[in-house]
PDB file of C-alpha atoms in Angstrom:
ATOM      1  CA  ASP A   1     -27.929  27.258  40.759  1.00 66.00           C
ATOM      2  CA  ALA A   2     -27.942  28.004  36.953  1.00 69.00           C
ATOM      3  CA  GLY A   3     -26.533  31.208  36.346  1.00 93.00           C
ATOM      4  CA  ILE A   4     -29.342  33.311  34.985  1.00 97.00           C
ATOM      5  CA  THR A   5     -30.749  36.564  35.961  1.00 97.00           C
ATOM      6  CA  GLN A   6     -33.579  38.587  34.533  1.00 98.00           C
ATOM      7  CA  SER A   7     -34.173  42.549  34.051  1.00 97.00           C
ATOM      8  CA  PRO A   8     -36.346  44.249  35.660  1.00 97.00           C
ATOM      9  CA  ARG A   9     -37.494  42.066  38.352  1.00 97.00           C
ATOM     10  CA  HIS A  10     -40.341  44.347  38.978  1.00 97.00           C
ATOM     11  CA  LYS A  11     -42.211  47.083  36.254  1.00 97.00           C
ATOM     12  CA  VAL A  12     -45.109  48.763  36.310  1.00 97.00           C
ATOM     13  CA  THR A  13     -45.760  50.391  32.900  1.00 97.00           C
ATOM     14  CA  GLU A  14     -49.128  52.344  31.354  1.00 97.00           C
ATOM     15  CA  THR A  15     -51.257  50.570  28.212  1.00 97.00           C
ATOM     16  CA  GLY A  16     -49.790  51.697  25.094  1.00 97.00           C
ATOM     17  CA  THR A  17     -45.837  51.656  26.161  1.00 96.00           C
ATOM     18  CA  PRO A  18     -43.161  49.325  24.677  1.00 96.00           C
ATOM     19  CA  VAL A  19     -41.362  47.521  27.544  1.00 97.00           C
ATOM     20  CA  THR A  20     -38.199  45.084  27.135  1.00 98.00           C
ATOM     21  CA  LEU A  21     -37.407  42.464  29.370  1.00 98.00           C
ATOM     22  CA  ARG A  22     -33.968  41.001  29.513  1.00 98.00           C
ATOM     23  CA  CYS A  23     -32.795  37.419  30.338  1.00 98.00           C
ATOM     24  CA  HIS A  24     -29.233  37.116  30.586  1.00 98.00           C
ATOM     25  CA  GLN A  25     -27.213  33.759  30.843  1.00 97.00           C
ATOM     26  CA  THR A  26     -23.932  32.952  32.112  1.00 96.00           C
ATOM     27  CA  GLU A  27     -24.043  29.318  31.338  1.00 93.00           C
ATOM     28  CA  ASN A  28     -23.415  29.287  27.688  1.00 93.00           C
ATOM     29  CA  HIS A  29     -26.733  26.822  27.148  1.00 93.00           C
ATOM     30  CA  ARG A  30     -28.062  27.384  22.930  1.00 92.00           C
ATOM     31  CA  TYR A  31     -31.728  27.252  23.964  1.00 92.00           C
ATOM     32  CA  MET A  32     -33.536  30.072  25.294  1.00 95.00           C
ATOM     33  CA  TYR A  33     -37.273  30.140  26.399  1.00 96.00           C
ATOM     34  CA  TRP A  34     -39.556  33.164  27.376  1.00 97.00           C
ATOM     35  CA  TYR A  35     -42.821  32.032  29.222  1.00 97.00           C
ATOM     36  CA  ARG A  36     -45.620  33.740  30.820  1.00 97.00           C
ATOM     37  CA  GLN A  37     -47.400  32.637  33.943  1.00 95.00           C
ATOM     38  CA  ASP A  38     -50.958  33.125  34.614  1.00 93.00           C
ATOM     39  CA  PRO A  39     -53.551  31.574  37.482  1.00 85.00           C
ATOM     40  CA  GLY A  40     -55.148  28.884  36.083  1.00 79.00           C
ATOM     41  CA  HIS A  41     -53.149  28.699  32.657  1.00 82.00           C
ATOM     42  CA  GLY A  42     -49.466  27.273  34.085  1.00 82.00           C
ATOM     43  CA  LEU A  43     -46.355  28.468  32.387  1.00 92.00           C
ATOM     44  CA  ARG A  44     -47.055  28.963  28.469  1.00 93.00           C
ATOM     45  CA  LEU A  45     -44.595  29.611  25.777  1.00 94.00           C
ATOM     46  CA  ILE A  46     -43.919  32.996  24.112  1.00 97.00           C
ATOM     47  CA  HIS A  47     -41.272  32.534  22.158  1.00 96.00           C
ATOM     48  CA  TYR A  48     -37.792  30.649  22.132  1.00 94.00           C
ATOM     49  CA  SER A  49     -34.304  30.660  20.354  1.00 94.00           C
ATOM     50  CA  TYR A  50     -32.217  27.730  19.108  1.00 91.00           C
ATOM     51  CA  GLY A  51     -29.392  30.054  18.326  1.00 92.00           C
ATOM     52  CA  VAL A  52     -27.989  33.196  18.353  1.00 94.00           C
ATOM     53  CA  LYS A  53     -30.670  35.411  15.841  1.00 93.00           C
ATOM     54  CA  ASP A  54     -32.673  32.131  15.634  1.00 94.00           C
ATOM     55  CA  THR A  55     -36.095  32.393  17.186  1.00 95.00           C
ATOM     56  CA  ASP A  56     -39.658  30.840  16.704  1.00 93.00           C
ATOM     57  CA  LYS A  57     -43.124  31.435  17.914  1.00 94.00           C
ATOM     58  CA  GLY A  58     -44.361  29.936  21.275  1.00 92.00           C
ATOM     59  CA  GLU A  59     -48.529  29.573  21.583  1.00 90.00           C
ATOM     60  CA  VAL A  60     -48.698  32.813  22.832  1.00 95.00           C
ATOM     61  CA  SER A  61     -46.779  35.146  20.658  1.00 95.00           C
ATOM     62  CA  ASP A  62     -49.167  37.701  19.598  1.00 96.00           C
ATOM     63  CA  GLY A  63     -47.888  41.558  20.599  1.00 96.00           C
ATOM     64  CA  TYR A  64     -44.385  39.927  21.449  1.00 97.00           C
ATOM     65  CA  SER A  65     -41.242  40.252  19.716  1.00 97.00           C
ATOM     66  CA  VAL A  66     -37.749  38.751  20.616  1.00 98.00           C
ATOM     67  CA  SER A  67     -34.269  39.178  19.788  1.00 97.00           C
ATOM     68  CA  ARG A  68     -31.342  37.387  20.336  1.00 97.00           C
ATOM     69  CA  SER A  69     -28.095  38.815  19.243  1.00 96.00           C
ATOM     70  CA  LYS A  70     -25.560  37.492  21.416  1.00 96.00           C
ATOM     71  CA  THR A  71     -25.998  33.657  23.159  1.00 95.00           C
ATOM     72  CA  GLU A  72     -25.915  34.917  26.431  1.00 96.00           C
ATOM     73  CA  ASP A  73     -28.696  37.390  26.242  1.00 97.00           C
ATOM     74  CA  PHE A  74     -32.487  36.949  25.321  1.00 98.00           C
ATOM     75  CA  LEU A  75     -34.650  40.349  25.127  1.00 98.00           C
ATOM     76  CA  LEU A  76     -38.769  40.140  24.946  1.00 98.00           C
ATOM     77  CA  THR A  77     -40.288  43.319  23.775  1.00 98.00           C
ATOM     78  CA  LEU A  78     -43.957  44.015  24.307  1.00 97.00           C
ATOM     79  CA  GLU A  79     -44.521  46.333  21.542  1.00 93.00           C
ATOM     80  CA  SER A  80     -47.356  48.412  22.994  1.00 96.00           C
ATOM     81  CA  ALA A  81     -48.041  47.047  26.474  1.00 97.00           C
ATOM     82  CA  THR A  82     -51.759  45.927  27.357  1.00 97.00           C
ATOM     83  CA  SER A  83     -53.542  44.800  30.611  1.00 97.00           C
ATOM     84  CA  SER A  84     -53.966  41.754  29.257  1.00 96.00           C
ATOM     85  CA  GLN A  85     -50.060  41.244  29.308  1.00 97.00           C
ATOM     86  CA  THR A  86     -49.972  41.608  33.050  1.00 97.00           C
ATOM     87  CA  SER A  87     -48.498  38.891  34.363  1.00 97.00           C
ATOM     88  CA  VAL A  88     -45.193  37.011  35.966  1.00 97.00           C
ATOM     89  CA  TYR A  89     -42.767  36.365  32.618  1.00 98.00           C
ATOM     90  CA  PHE A  90     -39.809  33.710  33.598  1.00 98.00           C
ATOM     91  CA  CYS A  91     -37.139  33.156  30.895  1.00 98.00           C
ATOM     92  CA  ALA A  92     -35.479  29.486  30.439  1.00 96.00           C
ATOM     93  CA  ILE A  93     -32.516  28.324  29.273  1.00 95.00           C
ATOM     94  CA  SER A  94     -31.585  24.474  28.117  1.00 91.00           C
ATOM     95  CA  GLU A  95     -28.365  23.042  27.287  1.00 86.00           C
ATOM     96  CA  ARG A  96     -29.198  20.888  24.325  1.00 77.00           C
ATOM     97  CA  GLY A  97     -33.395  20.806  24.269  1.00 66.00           C
ATOM     98  CA  GLY A  98     -35.139  17.769  23.913  1.00 64.00           C
ATOM     99  CA  ARG A  99     -34.397  16.005  26.639  1.00 67.00           C
ATOM    100  CA  ASN A 100     -33.239  18.461  29.014  1.00 83.00           C
ATOM    101  CA  GLU A 101     -34.289  19.692  31.747  1.00 89.00           C
ATOM    102  CA  GLN A 102     -35.201  23.883  31.542  1.00 92.00           C
ATOM    103  CA  PHE A 103     -33.470  25.955  34.263  1.00 94.00           C
ATOM    104  CA  PHE A 104     -35.178  29.100  35.089  1.00 97.00           C
ATOM    105  CA  GLY A 105     -34.846  32.764  35.978  1.00 97.00           C
ATOM    106  CA  PRO A 106     -36.068  34.411  39.526  1.00 97.00           C
ATOM    107  CA  GLY A 107     -38.903  36.122  37.169  1.00 97.00           C
ATOM    108  CA  THR A 108     -40.278  39.273  36.013  1.00 98.00           C
ATOM    109  CA  ARG A 109     -43.379  40.473  37.571  1.00 97.00           C
ATOM    110  CA  LEU A 110     -45.317  43.384  34.915  1.00 97.00           C
ATOM    111  CA  THR A 111     -48.397  45.009  35.750  1.00 97.00           C
ATOM    112  CA  VAL A 112     -49.875  47.024  32.766  1.00 97.00           C
ATOM    113  CA  LEU A 113     -52.475  49.606  33.933  1.00 96.00           C
TER     114      LEU A 113
ATOM    115  CA  ARG B   1     -57.758  15.074  26.219  1.00 72.00           C
ATOM    116  CA  LYS B   2     -55.222  17.704  27.533  1.00 81.00           C
ATOM    117  CA  GLU B   3     -51.537  16.740  26.921  1.00 88.00           C
ATOM    118  CA  VAL B   4     -50.361  17.057  30.533  1.00 91.00           C
ATOM    119  CA  GLU B   5     -53.191  17.184  33.429  1.00 92.00           C
ATOM    120  CA  GLN B   6     -52.801  17.148  36.742  1.00 93.00           C
ATOM    121  CA  ASP B   7     -55.121  17.162  40.179  1.00 91.00           C
ATOM    122  CA  PRO B   8     -55.200  20.847  41.423  1.00 90.00           C
ATOM    123  CA  GLY B   9     -55.238  20.059  44.612  1.00 90.00           C
ATOM    124  CA  PRO B  10     -54.642  21.784  47.446  1.00 93.00           C
ATOM    125  CA  PHE B  11     -53.484  18.137  49.094  1.00 94.00           C
ATOM    126  CA  ASN B  12     -53.375  19.045  52.586  1.00 96.00           C
ATOM    127  CA  VAL B  13     -51.135  16.523  54.681  1.00 96.00           C
ATOM    128  CA  PRO B  14     -49.735  16.577  58.113  1.00 97.00           C
ATOM    129  CA  GLU B  15     -46.280  16.312  58.582  1.00 97.00           C
ATOM    130  CA  GLY B  16     -44.606  13.193  58.652  1.00 97.00           C
ATOM    131  CA  ALA B  17     -47.147  11.656  56.032  1.00 97.00           C
ATOM    132  CA  THR B  18     -46.709  10.173  53.181  1.00 97.00           C
ATOM    133  CA  VAL B  19     -48.444  11.656  49.883  1.00 96.00           C
ATOM    134  CA  ALA B  20     -48.487  10.831  46.057  1.00 95.00           C
ATOM    135  CA  PHE B  21     -49.542  12.878  43.014  1.00 92.00           C
ATOM    136  CA  ASN B  22     -49.958  11.736  39.551  1.00 93.00           C
ATOM    137  CA  CYS B  23     -49.369  13.152  36.221  1.00 94.00           C
ATOM    138  CA  THR B  24     -51.385  11.704  33.134  1.00 94.00           C
ATOM    139  CA  TYR B  25     -50.293  13.046  29.683  1.00 92.00           C
ATOM    140  CA  SER B  26     -51.318  12.100  26.172  1.00 91.00           C
ATOM    141  CA  ASN B  27     -48.072  11.858  23.979  1.00 86.00           C
ATOM    142  CA  SER B  28     -47.372   8.162  23.955  1.00 84.00           C
ATOM    143  CA  ALA B  29     -43.979   9.025  22.041  1.00 84.00           C
ATOM    144  CA  SER B  30     -42.988  10.957  25.408  1.00 84.00           C
ATOM    145  CA  GLN B  31     -39.335   9.047  26.408  1.00 83.00           C
ATOM    146  CA  SER B  32     -38.832  11.313  29.797  1.00 87.00           C
ATOM    147  CA  PHE B  33     -40.513  13.373  31.845  1.00 91.00           C
ATOM    148  CA  PHE B  34     -39.447  16.002  34.825  1.00 94.00           C
ATOM    149  CA  TRP B  35     -40.993  17.370  38.160  1.00 96.00           C
ATOM    150  CA  TYR B  36     -40.129  20.743  39.338  1.00 97.00           C
ATOM    151  CA  ARG B  37     -41.107  22.583  42.312  1.00 97.00           C
ATOM    152  CA  GLN B  38     -42.353  25.779  42.451  1.00 97.00           C
ATOM    153  CA  ASP B  39     -42.718  28.077  45.807  1.00 96.00           C
ATOM    154  CA  CYS B  40     -45.119  30.850  46.019  1.00 91.00           C
ATOM    155  CA  ARG B  41     -44.066  33.705  43.627  1.00 86.00           C
ATOM    156  CA  LYS B  42     -40.789  31.967  43.180  1.00 94.00           C
ATOM    157  CA  GLU B  43     -39.734  30.183  39.730  1.00 96.00           C
ATOM    158  CA  PRO B  44     -40.062  26.915  38.903  1.00 97.00           C
ATOM    159  CA  LYS B  45     -36.759  24.787  40.019  1.00 96.00           C
ATOM    160  CA  LEU B  46     -35.783  20.896  39.044  1.00 94.00           C
ATOM    161  CA  LEU B  47     -36.692  18.442  41.314  1.00 95.00           C
ATOM    162  CA  MET B  48     -36.535  15.165  39.283  1.00 92.00           C
ATOM    163  CA  SER B  49     -36.098  13.805  36.142  1.00 90.00           C
ATOM    164  CA  VAL B  50     -37.832  10.367  34.990  1.00 89.00           C
ATOM    165  CA  TYR B  51     -36.222   8.830  32.315  1.00 82.00           C
ATOM    166  CA  SER B  52     -37.012   5.197  32.756  1.00 77.00           C
ATOM    167  CA  SER B  53     -39.404   3.393  34.935  1.00 75.00           C
ATOM    168  CA  GLY B  54     -38.780   5.579  37.685  1.00 83.00           C
ATOM    169  CA  ASN B  55     -36.039   7.819  39.965  1.00 89.00           C
ATOM    170  CA  GLU B  56     -35.515   8.031  43.689  1.00 90.00           C
ATOM    171  CA  ASP B  57     -33.856  10.545  45.556  1.00 91.00           C
ATOM    172  CA  GLY B  58     -33.985  10.899  49.035  1.00 95.00           C
ATOM    173  CA  ARG B  59     -37.659  11.282  50.263  1.00 97.00           C
ATOM    174  CA  PHE B  60     -38.939  11.752  46.722  1.00 96.00           C
ATOM    175  CA  THR B  61     -39.664   8.564  43.984  1.00 96.00           C
ATOM    176  CA  ALA B  62     -41.293   9.248  40.732  1.00 94.00           C
ATOM    177  CA  GLN B  63     -42.487   6.431  38.946  1.00 92.00           C
ATOM    178  CA  LEU B  64     -43.307   5.982  35.218  1.00 91.00           C
ATOM    179  CA  ASN B  65     -46.169   4.033  33.892  1.00 90.00           C
ATOM    180  CA  ARG B  66     -45.768   4.115  30.161  1.00 89.00           C
ATOM    181  CA  ALA B  67     -49.114   1.565  29.341  1.00 89.00           C
ATOM    182  CA  SER B  68     -51.315   3.941  31.236  1.00 90.00           C
ATOM    183  CA  GLN B  69     -49.240   7.200  29.871  1.00 91.00           C
ATOM    184  CA  TYR B  70     -48.789   8.985  33.846  1.00 91.00           C
ATOM    185  CA  ILE B  71     -46.053   9.346  36.135  1.00 93.00           C
ATOM    186  CA  SER B  72     -46.073   9.577  39.440  1.00 94.00           C
ATOM    187  CA  LEU B  73     -44.194  11.627  42.814  1.00 96.00           C
ATOM    188  CA  LEU B  74     -44.243  10.127  46.201  1.00 96.00           C
ATOM    189  CA  ILE B  75     -43.451  12.397  48.725  1.00 97.00           C
ATOM    190  CA  ARG B  76     -42.429   9.922  52.110  1.00 97.00           C
ATOM    191  CA  ASP B  77     -41.989  11.831  55.826  1.00 97.00           C
ATOM    192  CA  SER B  78     -43.109  15.102  54.230  1.00 97.00           C
ATOM    193  CA  LYS B  79     -41.830  18.164  55.919  1.00 97.00           C
ATOM    194  CA  LEU B  80     -43.362  21.283  56.351  1.00 97.00           C
ATOM    195  CA  SER B  81     -40.811  22.529  53.861  1.00 97.00           C
ATOM    196  CA  ASP B  82     -42.287  20.777  50.788  1.00 97.00           C
ATOM    197  CA  SER B  83     -45.451  22.992  50.631  1.00 97.00           C
ATOM    198  CA  ALA B  84     -45.329  24.304  47.133  1.00 97.00           C
ATOM    199  CA  THR B  85     -46.532  23.357  43.906  1.00 96.00           C
ATOM    200  CA  TYR B  86     -45.585  20.498  42.383  1.00 97.00           C
ATOM    201  CA  LEU B  87     -45.590  20.647  38.143  1.00 96.00           C
ATOM    202  CA  CYS B  88     -45.178  17.632  35.626  1.00 95.00           C
ATOM    203  CA  VAL B  89     -43.457  19.204  32.599  1.00 93.00           C
ATOM    204  CA  VAL B  90     -43.019  16.947  29.536  1.00 90.00           C
ATOM    205  CA  PRO B  91     -39.885  17.821  27.546  1.00 86.00           C
ATOM    206  CA  PRO B  92     -40.054  17.813  23.347  1.00 81.00           C
ATOM    207  CA  THR B  93     -40.451  14.874  21.198  1.00 77.00           C
ATOM    208  CA  SER B  94     -38.188  15.056  18.445  1.00 71.00           C
ATOM    209  CA  GLY B  95     -38.601  17.600  15.952  1.00 71.00           C
ATOM    210  CA  THR B  96     -40.408  19.976  18.397  1.00 73.00           C
ATOM    211  CA  TYR B  97     -38.596  22.620  20.969  1.00 78.00           C
ATOM    212  CA  LYS B  98     -41.952  22.711  22.963  1.00 82.00           C
ATOM    213  CA  TYR B  99     -42.216  21.619  27.239  1.00 89.00           C
ATOM    214  CA  ILE B 100     -45.555  20.978  28.381  1.00 89.00           C
ATOM    215  CA  PHE B 101     -46.068  21.912  31.503  1.00 92.00           C
ATOM    216  CA  GLY B 102     -48.919  21.059  33.716  1.00 92.00           C
ATOM    217  CA  THR B 103     -50.575  23.539  35.591  1.00 91.00           C
ATOM    218  CA  GLY B 104     -49.305  21.728  39.032  1.00 93.00           C
ATOM    219  CA  THR B 105     -50.994  20.056  42.215  1.00 95.00           C
ATOM    220  CA  ARG B 106     -50.678  22.434  45.447  1.00 95.00           C
ATOM    221  CA  LEU B 107     -49.705  20.613  48.560  1.00 97.00           C
ATOM    222  CA  LYS B 108     -49.922  21.930  51.746  1.00 97.00           C
ATOM    223  CA  VAL B 109     -47.970  20.117  54.889  1.00 97.00           C
ATOM    224  CA  LEU B 110     -49.304  21.061  58.327  1.00 96.00           C
ATOM    225  CA  ALA B 111     -48.119  21.234  61.353  1.00 94.00           C
TER     226      ALA B 111
END
């Protein structure tokens, strides 16, 4: 299995609080991605990174920001959590993007009350 | 037309049966595809890559039909452990970084 970890694995928080999710990889892959998965929607891209300090928005980026200060870590921040951000969040990595497969972390289950 | 479409199922099949799922895609420029397997409340895991006409790995066969723009996944001799959701994924084409995910087809293999 690819070396990807996510923390925390579960989190319950209250509306309006900031939340940061961490993705850590040991594969030295260049590309990293954050997705959310909700019933009926499949996986939707929030943000992605194509290198250290190089990030871009995905299709559902409103209310989220990211940072990547080193190759192995990609942080996702919910600036002010809302109940609509209750979801399962997956991090993924890819060696070269493009045709390459993605490998996923175990996910973070976030509940916003 | 959606970028990637899958029949959500569920497909309920008895152990030992052969089952096939299709996935249609809209971008004719797509050259490669992936099938992922996702168990309930777990992360998607790569099952097969499809780079040309098809690929086979044990009981699993993936086929690509470029003319009709669909890929299929065939599972032979189904096992109880094959019960999962199968996601069709189209990787980025030139100049983009976006992987397109289908919503998945749910398979239940029954004893």
